[in-house]
CSV table of C-alpha atoms in Angstrom, one decimal:
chain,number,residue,atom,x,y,z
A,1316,UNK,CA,-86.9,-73.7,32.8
A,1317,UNK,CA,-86.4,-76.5,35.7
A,1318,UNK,CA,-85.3,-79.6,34.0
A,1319,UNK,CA,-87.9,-82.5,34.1
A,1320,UNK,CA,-88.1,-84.5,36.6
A,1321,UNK,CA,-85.8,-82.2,39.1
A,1322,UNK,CA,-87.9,-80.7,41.9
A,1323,UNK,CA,-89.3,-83.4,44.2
A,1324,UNK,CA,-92.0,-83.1,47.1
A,1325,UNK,CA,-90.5,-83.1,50.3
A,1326,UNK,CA,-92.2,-86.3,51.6
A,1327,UNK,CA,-92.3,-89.7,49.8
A,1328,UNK,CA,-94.0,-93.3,51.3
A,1329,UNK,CA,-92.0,-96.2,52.0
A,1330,UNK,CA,-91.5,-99.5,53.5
A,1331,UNK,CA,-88.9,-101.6,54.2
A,1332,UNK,CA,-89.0,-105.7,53.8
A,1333,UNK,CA,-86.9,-107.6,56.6
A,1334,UNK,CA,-86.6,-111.0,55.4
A,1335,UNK,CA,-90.0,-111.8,56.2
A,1336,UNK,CA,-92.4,-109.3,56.5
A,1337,UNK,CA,-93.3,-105.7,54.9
A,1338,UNK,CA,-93.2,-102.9,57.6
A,1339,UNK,CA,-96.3,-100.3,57.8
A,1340,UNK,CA,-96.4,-97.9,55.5
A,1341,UNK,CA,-94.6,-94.7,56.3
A,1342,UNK,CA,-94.5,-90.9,55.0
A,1343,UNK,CA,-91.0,-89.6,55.5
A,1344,UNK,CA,-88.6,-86.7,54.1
A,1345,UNK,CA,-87.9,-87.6,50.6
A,1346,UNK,CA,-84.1,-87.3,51.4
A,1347,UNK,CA,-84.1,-89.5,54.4
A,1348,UNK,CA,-82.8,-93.2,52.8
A,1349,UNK,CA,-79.9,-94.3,55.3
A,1350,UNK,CA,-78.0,-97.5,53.3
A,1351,UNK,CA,-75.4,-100.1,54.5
A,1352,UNK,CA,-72.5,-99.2,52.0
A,1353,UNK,CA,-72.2,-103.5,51.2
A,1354,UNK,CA,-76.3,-102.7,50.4
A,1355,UNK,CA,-77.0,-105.0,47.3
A,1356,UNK,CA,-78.6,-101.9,45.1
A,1357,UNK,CA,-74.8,-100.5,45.1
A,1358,UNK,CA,-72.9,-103.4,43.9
A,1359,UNK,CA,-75.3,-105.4,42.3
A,1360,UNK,CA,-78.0,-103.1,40.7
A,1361,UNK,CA,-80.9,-104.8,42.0
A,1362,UNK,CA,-83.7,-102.2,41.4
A,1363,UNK,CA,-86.4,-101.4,39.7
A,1364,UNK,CA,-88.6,-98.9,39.1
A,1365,UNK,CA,-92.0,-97.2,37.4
A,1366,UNK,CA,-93.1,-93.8,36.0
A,1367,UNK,CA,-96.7,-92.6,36.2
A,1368,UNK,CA,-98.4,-89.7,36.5
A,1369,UNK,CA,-101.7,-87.8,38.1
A,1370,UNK,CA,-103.4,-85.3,36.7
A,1371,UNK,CA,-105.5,-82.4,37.7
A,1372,UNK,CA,-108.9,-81.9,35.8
A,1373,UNK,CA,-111.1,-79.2,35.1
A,1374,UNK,CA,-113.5,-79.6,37.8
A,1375,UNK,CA,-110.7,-80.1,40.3
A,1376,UNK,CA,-110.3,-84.0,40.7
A,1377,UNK,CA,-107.4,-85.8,40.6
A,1378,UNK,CA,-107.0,-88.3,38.5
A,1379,UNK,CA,-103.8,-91.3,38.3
A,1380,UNK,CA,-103.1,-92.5,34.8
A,1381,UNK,CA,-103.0,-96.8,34.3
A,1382,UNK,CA,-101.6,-97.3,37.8
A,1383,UNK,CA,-103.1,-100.7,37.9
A,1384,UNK,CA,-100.8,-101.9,34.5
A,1385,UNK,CA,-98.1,-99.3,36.1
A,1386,UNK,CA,-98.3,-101.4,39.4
A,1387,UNK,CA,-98.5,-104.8,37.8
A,1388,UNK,CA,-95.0,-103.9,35.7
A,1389,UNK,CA,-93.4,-103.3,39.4
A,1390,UNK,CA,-94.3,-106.3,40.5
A,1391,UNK,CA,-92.8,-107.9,37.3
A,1392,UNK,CA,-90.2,-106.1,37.2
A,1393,UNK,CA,-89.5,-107.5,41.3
A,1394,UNK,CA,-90.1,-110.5,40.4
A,1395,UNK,CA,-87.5,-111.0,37.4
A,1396,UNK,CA,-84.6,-109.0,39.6
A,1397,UNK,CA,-84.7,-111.8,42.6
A,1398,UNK,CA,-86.6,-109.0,44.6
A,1399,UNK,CA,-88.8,-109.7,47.4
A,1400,UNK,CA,-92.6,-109.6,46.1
A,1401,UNK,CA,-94.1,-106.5,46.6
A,1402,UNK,CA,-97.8,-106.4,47.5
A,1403,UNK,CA,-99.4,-104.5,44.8
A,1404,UNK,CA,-102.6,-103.1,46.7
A,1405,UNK,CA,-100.2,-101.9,49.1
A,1406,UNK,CA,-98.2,-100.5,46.1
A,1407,UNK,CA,-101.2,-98.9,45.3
A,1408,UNK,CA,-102.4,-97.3,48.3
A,1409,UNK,CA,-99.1,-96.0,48.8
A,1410,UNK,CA,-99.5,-94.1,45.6
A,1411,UNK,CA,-102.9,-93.1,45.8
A,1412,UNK,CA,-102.0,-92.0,49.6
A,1413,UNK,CA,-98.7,-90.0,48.6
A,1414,UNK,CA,-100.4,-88.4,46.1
A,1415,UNK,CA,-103.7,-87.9,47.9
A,1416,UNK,CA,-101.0,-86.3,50.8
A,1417,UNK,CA,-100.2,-83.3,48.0
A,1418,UNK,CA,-103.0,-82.6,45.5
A,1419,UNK,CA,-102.8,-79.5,45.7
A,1420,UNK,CA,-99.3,-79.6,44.3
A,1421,UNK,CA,-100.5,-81.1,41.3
A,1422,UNK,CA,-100.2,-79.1,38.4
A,1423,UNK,CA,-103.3,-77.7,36.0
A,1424,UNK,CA,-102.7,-79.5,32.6
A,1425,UNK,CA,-100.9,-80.1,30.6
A,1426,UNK,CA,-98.8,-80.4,34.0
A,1427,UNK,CA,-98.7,-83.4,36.0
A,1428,UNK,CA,-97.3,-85.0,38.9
A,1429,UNK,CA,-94.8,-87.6,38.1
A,1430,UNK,CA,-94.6,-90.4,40.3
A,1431,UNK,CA,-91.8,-92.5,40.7
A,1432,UNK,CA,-92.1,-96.1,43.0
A,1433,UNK,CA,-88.5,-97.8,43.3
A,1434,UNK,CA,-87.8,-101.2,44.8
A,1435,UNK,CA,-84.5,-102.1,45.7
A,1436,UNK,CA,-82.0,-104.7,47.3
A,1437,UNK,CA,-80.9,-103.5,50.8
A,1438,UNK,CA,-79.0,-106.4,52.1
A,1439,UNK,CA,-75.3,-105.6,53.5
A,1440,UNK,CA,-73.6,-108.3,51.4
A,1441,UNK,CA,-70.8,-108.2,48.6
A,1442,UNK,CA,-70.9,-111.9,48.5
A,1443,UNK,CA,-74.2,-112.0,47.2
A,1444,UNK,CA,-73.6,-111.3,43.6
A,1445,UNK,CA,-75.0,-114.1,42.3
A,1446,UNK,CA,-77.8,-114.5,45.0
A,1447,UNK,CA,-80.6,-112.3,45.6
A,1448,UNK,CA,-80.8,-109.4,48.4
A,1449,UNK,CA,-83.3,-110.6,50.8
A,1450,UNK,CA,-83.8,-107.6,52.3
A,1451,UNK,CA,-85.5,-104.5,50.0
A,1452,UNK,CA,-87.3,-100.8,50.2
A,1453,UNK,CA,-90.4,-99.8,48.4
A,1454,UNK,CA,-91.0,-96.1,47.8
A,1455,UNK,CA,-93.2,-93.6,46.1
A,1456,UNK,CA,-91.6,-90.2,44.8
A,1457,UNK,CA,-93.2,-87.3,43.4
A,1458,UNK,CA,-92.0,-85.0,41.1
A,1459,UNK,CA,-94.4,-81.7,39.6
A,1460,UNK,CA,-93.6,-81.3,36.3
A,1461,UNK,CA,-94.8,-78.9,33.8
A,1462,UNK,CA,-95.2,-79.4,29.6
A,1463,UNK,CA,-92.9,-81.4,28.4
A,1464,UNK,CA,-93.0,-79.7,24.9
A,1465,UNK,CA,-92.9,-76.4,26.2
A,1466,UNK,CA,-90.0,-75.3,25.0
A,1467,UNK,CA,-91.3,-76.2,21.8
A,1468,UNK,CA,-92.4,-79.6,19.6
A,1469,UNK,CA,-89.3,-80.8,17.7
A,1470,UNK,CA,-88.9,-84.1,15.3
A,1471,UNK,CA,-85.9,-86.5,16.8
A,1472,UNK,CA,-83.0,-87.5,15.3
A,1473,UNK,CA,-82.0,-91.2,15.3
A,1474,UNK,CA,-78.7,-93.2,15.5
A,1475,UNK,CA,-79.8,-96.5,14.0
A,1476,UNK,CA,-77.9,-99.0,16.0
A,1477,UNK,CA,-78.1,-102.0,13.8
A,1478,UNK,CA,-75.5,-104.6,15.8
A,1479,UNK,CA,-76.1,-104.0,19.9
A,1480,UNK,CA,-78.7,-104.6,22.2
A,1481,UNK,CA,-79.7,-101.8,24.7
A,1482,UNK,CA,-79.9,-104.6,27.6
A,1483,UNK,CA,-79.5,-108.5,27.5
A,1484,UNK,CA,-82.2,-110.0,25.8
A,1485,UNK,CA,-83.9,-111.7,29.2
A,1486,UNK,CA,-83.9,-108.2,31.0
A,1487,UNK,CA,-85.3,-106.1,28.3
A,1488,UNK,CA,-88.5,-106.0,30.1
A,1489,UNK,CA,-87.7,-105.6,33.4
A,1490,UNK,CA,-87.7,-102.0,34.0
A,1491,UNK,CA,-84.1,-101.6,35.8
A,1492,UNK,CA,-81.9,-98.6,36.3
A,1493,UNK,CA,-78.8,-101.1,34.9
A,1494,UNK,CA,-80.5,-101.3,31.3
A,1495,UNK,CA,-80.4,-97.3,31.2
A,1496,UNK,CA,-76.8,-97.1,32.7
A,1497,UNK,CA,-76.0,-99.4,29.2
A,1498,UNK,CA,-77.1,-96.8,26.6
A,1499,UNK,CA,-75.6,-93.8,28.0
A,1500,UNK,CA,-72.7,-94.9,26.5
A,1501,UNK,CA,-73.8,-95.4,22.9
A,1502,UNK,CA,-76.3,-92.0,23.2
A,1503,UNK,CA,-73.5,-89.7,24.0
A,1504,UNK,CA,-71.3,-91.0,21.4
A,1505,UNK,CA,-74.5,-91.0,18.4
A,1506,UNK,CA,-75.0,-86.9,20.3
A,1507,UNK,CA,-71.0,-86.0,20.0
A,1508,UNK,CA,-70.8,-87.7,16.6
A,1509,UNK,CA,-73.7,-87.1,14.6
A,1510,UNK,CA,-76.1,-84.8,16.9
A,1511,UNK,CA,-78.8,-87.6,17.5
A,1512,UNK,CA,-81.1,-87.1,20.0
A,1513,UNK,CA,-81.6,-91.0,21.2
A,1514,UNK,CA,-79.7,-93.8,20.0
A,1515,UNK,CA,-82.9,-96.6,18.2
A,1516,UNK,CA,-80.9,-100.1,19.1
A,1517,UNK,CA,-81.8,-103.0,16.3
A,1518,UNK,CA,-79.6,-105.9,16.8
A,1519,UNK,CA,-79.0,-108.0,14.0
A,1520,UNK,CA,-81.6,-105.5,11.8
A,1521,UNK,CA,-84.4,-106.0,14.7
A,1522,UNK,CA,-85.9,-102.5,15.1
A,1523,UNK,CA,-86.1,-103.0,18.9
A,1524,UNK,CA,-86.1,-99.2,21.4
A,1525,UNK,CA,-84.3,-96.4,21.9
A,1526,UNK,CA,-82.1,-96.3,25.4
A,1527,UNK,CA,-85.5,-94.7,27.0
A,1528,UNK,CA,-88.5,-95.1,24.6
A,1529,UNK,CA,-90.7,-97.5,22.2
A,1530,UNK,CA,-90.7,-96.6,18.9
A,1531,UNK,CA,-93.5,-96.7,16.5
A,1532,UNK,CA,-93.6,-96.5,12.6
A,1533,UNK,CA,-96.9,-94.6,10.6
A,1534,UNK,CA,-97.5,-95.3,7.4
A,1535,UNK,CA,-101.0,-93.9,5.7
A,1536,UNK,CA,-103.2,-96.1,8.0
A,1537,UNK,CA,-100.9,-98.4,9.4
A,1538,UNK,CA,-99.0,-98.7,12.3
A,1539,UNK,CA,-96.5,-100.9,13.1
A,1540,UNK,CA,-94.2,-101.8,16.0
A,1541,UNK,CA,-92.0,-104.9,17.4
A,1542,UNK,CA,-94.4,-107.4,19.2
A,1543,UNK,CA,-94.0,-107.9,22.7
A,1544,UNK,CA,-91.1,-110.1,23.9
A,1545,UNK,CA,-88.5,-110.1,26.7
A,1546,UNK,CA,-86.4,-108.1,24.5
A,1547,UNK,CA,-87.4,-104.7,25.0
A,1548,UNK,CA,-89.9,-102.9,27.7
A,1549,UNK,CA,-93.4,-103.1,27.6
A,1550,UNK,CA,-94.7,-99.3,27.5
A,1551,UNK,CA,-97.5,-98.5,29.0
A,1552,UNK,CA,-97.9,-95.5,26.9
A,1553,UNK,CA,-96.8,-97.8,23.9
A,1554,UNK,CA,-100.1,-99.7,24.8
A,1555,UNK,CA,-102.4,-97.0,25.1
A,1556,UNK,CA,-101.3,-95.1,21.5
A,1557,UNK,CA,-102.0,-98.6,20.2
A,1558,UNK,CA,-104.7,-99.3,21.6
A,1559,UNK,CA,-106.2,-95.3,21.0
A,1560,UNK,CA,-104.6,-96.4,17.0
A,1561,UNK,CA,-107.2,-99.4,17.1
A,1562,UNK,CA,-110.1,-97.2,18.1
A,1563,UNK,CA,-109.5,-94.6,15.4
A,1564,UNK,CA,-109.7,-97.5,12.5
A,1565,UNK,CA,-106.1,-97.8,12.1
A,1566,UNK,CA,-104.3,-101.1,11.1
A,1567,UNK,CA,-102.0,-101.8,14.2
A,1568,UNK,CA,-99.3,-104.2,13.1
A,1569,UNK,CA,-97.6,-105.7,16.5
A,1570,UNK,CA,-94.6,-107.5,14.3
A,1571,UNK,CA,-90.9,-107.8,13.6
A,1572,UNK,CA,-89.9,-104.2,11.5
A,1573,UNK,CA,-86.3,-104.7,9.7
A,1574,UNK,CA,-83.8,-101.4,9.6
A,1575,UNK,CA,-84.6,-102.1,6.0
A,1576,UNK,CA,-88.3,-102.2,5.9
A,1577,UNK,CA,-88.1,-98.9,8.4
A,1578,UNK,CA,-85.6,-96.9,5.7
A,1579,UNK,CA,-87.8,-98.2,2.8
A,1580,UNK,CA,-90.9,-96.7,4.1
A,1581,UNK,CA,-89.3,-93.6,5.8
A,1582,UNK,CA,-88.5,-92.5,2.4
A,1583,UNK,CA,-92.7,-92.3,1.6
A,1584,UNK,CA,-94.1,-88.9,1.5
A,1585,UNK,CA,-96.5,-89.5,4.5
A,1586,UNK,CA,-94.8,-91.9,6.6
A,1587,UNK,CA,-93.7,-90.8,10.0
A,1588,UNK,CA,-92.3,-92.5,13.1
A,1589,UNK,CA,-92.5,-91.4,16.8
A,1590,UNK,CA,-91.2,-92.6,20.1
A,1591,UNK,CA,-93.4,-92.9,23.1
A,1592,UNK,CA,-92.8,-92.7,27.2
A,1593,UNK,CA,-94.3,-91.6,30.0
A,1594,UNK,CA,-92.6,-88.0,30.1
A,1595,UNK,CA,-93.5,-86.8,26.3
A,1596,UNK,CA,-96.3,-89.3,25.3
A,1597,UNK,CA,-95.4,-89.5,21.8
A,1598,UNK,CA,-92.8,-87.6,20.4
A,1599,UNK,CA,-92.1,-86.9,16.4
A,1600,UNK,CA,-89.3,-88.4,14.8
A,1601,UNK,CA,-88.1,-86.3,11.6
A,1602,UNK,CA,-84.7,-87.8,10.7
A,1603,UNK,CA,-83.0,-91.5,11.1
A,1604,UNK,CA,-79.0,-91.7,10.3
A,1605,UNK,CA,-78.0,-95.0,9.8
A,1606,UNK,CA,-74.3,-95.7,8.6
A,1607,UNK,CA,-73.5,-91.6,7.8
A,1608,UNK,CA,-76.5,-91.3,6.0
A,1609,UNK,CA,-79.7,-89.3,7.0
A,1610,UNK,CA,-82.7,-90.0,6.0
A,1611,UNK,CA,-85.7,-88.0,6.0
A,1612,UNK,CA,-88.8,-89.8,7.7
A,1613,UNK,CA,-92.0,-88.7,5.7
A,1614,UNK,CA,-91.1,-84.8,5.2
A,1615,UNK,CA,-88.7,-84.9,8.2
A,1616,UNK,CA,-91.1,-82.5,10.5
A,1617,UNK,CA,-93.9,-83.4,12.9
A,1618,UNK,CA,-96.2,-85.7,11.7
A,1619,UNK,CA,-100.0,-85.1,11.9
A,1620,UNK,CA,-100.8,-88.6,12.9
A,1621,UNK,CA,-98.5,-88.9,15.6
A,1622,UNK,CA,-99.7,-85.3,17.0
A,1623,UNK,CA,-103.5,-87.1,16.5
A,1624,UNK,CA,-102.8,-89.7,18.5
A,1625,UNK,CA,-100.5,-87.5,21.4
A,1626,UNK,CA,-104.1,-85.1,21.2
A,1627,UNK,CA,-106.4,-87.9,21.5
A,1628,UNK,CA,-104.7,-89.9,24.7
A,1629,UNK,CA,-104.0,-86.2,26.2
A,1630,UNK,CA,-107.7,-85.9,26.4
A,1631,UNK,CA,-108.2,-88.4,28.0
A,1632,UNK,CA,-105.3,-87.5,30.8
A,1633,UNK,CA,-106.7,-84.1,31.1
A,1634,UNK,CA,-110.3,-85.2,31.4
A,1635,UNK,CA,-111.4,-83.5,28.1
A,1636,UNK,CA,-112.3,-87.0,26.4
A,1637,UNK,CA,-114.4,-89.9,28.3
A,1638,UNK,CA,-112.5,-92.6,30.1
A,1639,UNK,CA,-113.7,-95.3,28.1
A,1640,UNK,CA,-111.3,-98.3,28.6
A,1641,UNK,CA,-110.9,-97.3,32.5
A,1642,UNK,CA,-107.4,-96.3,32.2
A,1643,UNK,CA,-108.1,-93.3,35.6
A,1644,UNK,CA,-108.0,-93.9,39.0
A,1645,UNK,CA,-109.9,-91.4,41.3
A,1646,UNK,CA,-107.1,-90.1,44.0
């Protein structure tokens, strides 16, 4: 099976910022970037990034999941780099348009079309690492890709991390290649050493993220997460299970959750936890291991909540279940 995320259209949009203006829009061979070797991105990691997808529905439409809250992240995320500011109805049009450009290499569900916009520092200067690049490059990537649970729905392992951040506190929320390049260290160790799947980082007992995901805890009727700071990335999909959660009568606790707190209740019969991201929407937790010991979550399988709430905001991807908080965008 091609790995996720691997095979790319052979066209992406882009435009490239000069100092003072955005060029036109462009379609161009998707392996066509040219960079200065001084360019900022390669010495001074100024990029950032989104993940979004399309979808096809039954009757043949194409439909683009949250882009507006995708798009609004980007800019953020531009912003809080030093980046030059992005126009985000541009952004958008570029998306819709690259997509538009290859609908019929979007995928029947539960396929999709990953789409990947990157901004990024292009100025030619090593002396700049504590100034901004004032030069950049939008894009817009696309990647088909297929089920993500195809090769079959597993419960997680976690390495509770309980003294390092994944990031510095001020860029949790800027979504940034450099906070990912800081957890590959800790998740191969926590996959060598104890066979985790994702490393969840609670500094100082803070249940934060994992190196790539928000985590979620649910207990009975209740669900509870960290509340939004500048910690940790604010998840789209985090805020659509929640918001799905809210719909179905559930108590949604947005709050601080201690390690200890998380292994008291893991221990419950019912309780389950569950990390969610663009790629799997909500995947099952079964087992935390925190200081050589593993603990069970509920009855360390997949728990039926979490496959609820996956079901429910599926539907609504897939066009099976009505749009009711206006989450799609027409392609």
């Amino acid at each position: 099976m091609t790995a996720f995320g691997s095979v790319f259209m052979p066209e992406m949009a882009i435009s490239w910022f000069d100092g003072s203006n955005w060029s036109e829009t462009e379609v161009v061979s998707s392996d066509s970037i040219q960079l200065h070797p001084g360019a900022h991105v390669l010495h001074y990691s100024s990029t950032c990034f989104e993940g979004l997808k399309a979808f096809r529905h039954k009757d043949g439409s194409i439909k683009i999941f949250r882009m507006d809250k995708n798009v609004e992240r980007f800019a953020q995320s531009s912003q809080l780099l030093g980046l030059p500011e992005i126009n985000k109805d541009v952004t958008a049009k570029m998306i819709r348009d690259i997509v538009a450009r290859f609908t019929d290499e979007v995928p029947e569900a539960p396929g999709s079309m990953y789409i990947r916009p990157t901004h990024f520092g292009t100025e030619p200067a090593i002396g700049k690492a504590a100034v901004p690049s004032l030069t950049s490059c939008q894009y817009v990537l696309l990647s088909p890709v297929g089920d993500y649970f195809a090769g079959g729905d597993k419960a997680l392992r976690l390495l509770i991390e309980d003294q390092n951040m994944r990031c510095p506190p001020h860029m949790g929320m800027v979504k940034s290649g450099g906070n990912y390049a800081a957890a590959l260290q800790p998740i191969m160790h926590a996959r060598a050493e104890v066979q985790a799947d994702q490393v969840l980082f609670c500094p100082n007992g803070d249940v934060q993220e994992t190196g790539a995901a928000n985590f979620l805890l649910i207990d009975g009727n209740e669900l509870i997460t960290k509340a939004l700071d500048a910690s940790f990335l604010h998840g789209v999909t985090r805020d659509s299970i929640l918001t799905i959660a809210r719909d179905m009568g559930m108590d949604v606790q947005e709050r601080e959750l201690t390690v200890d707190e998380l292994l008291e209740r893991a221990k419950k019969p019912g309780c389950e936890a569950a990390l969610s991201g663009t790629a799997a929407v909500l995947a099952p937790v079964g087992t935390l291991i925190h200081h050589g010991q593993e603990i069970d979550v509920g009855n360390g399988g997949i728990g039926e909540t979490t496959v609820k709430l996956r079901t429910a905001l599926n539907a609504i991807q897939w066009g099976e279940a009505e749009d009711t908080h206006g989450w799609l965008t027409s392609v």
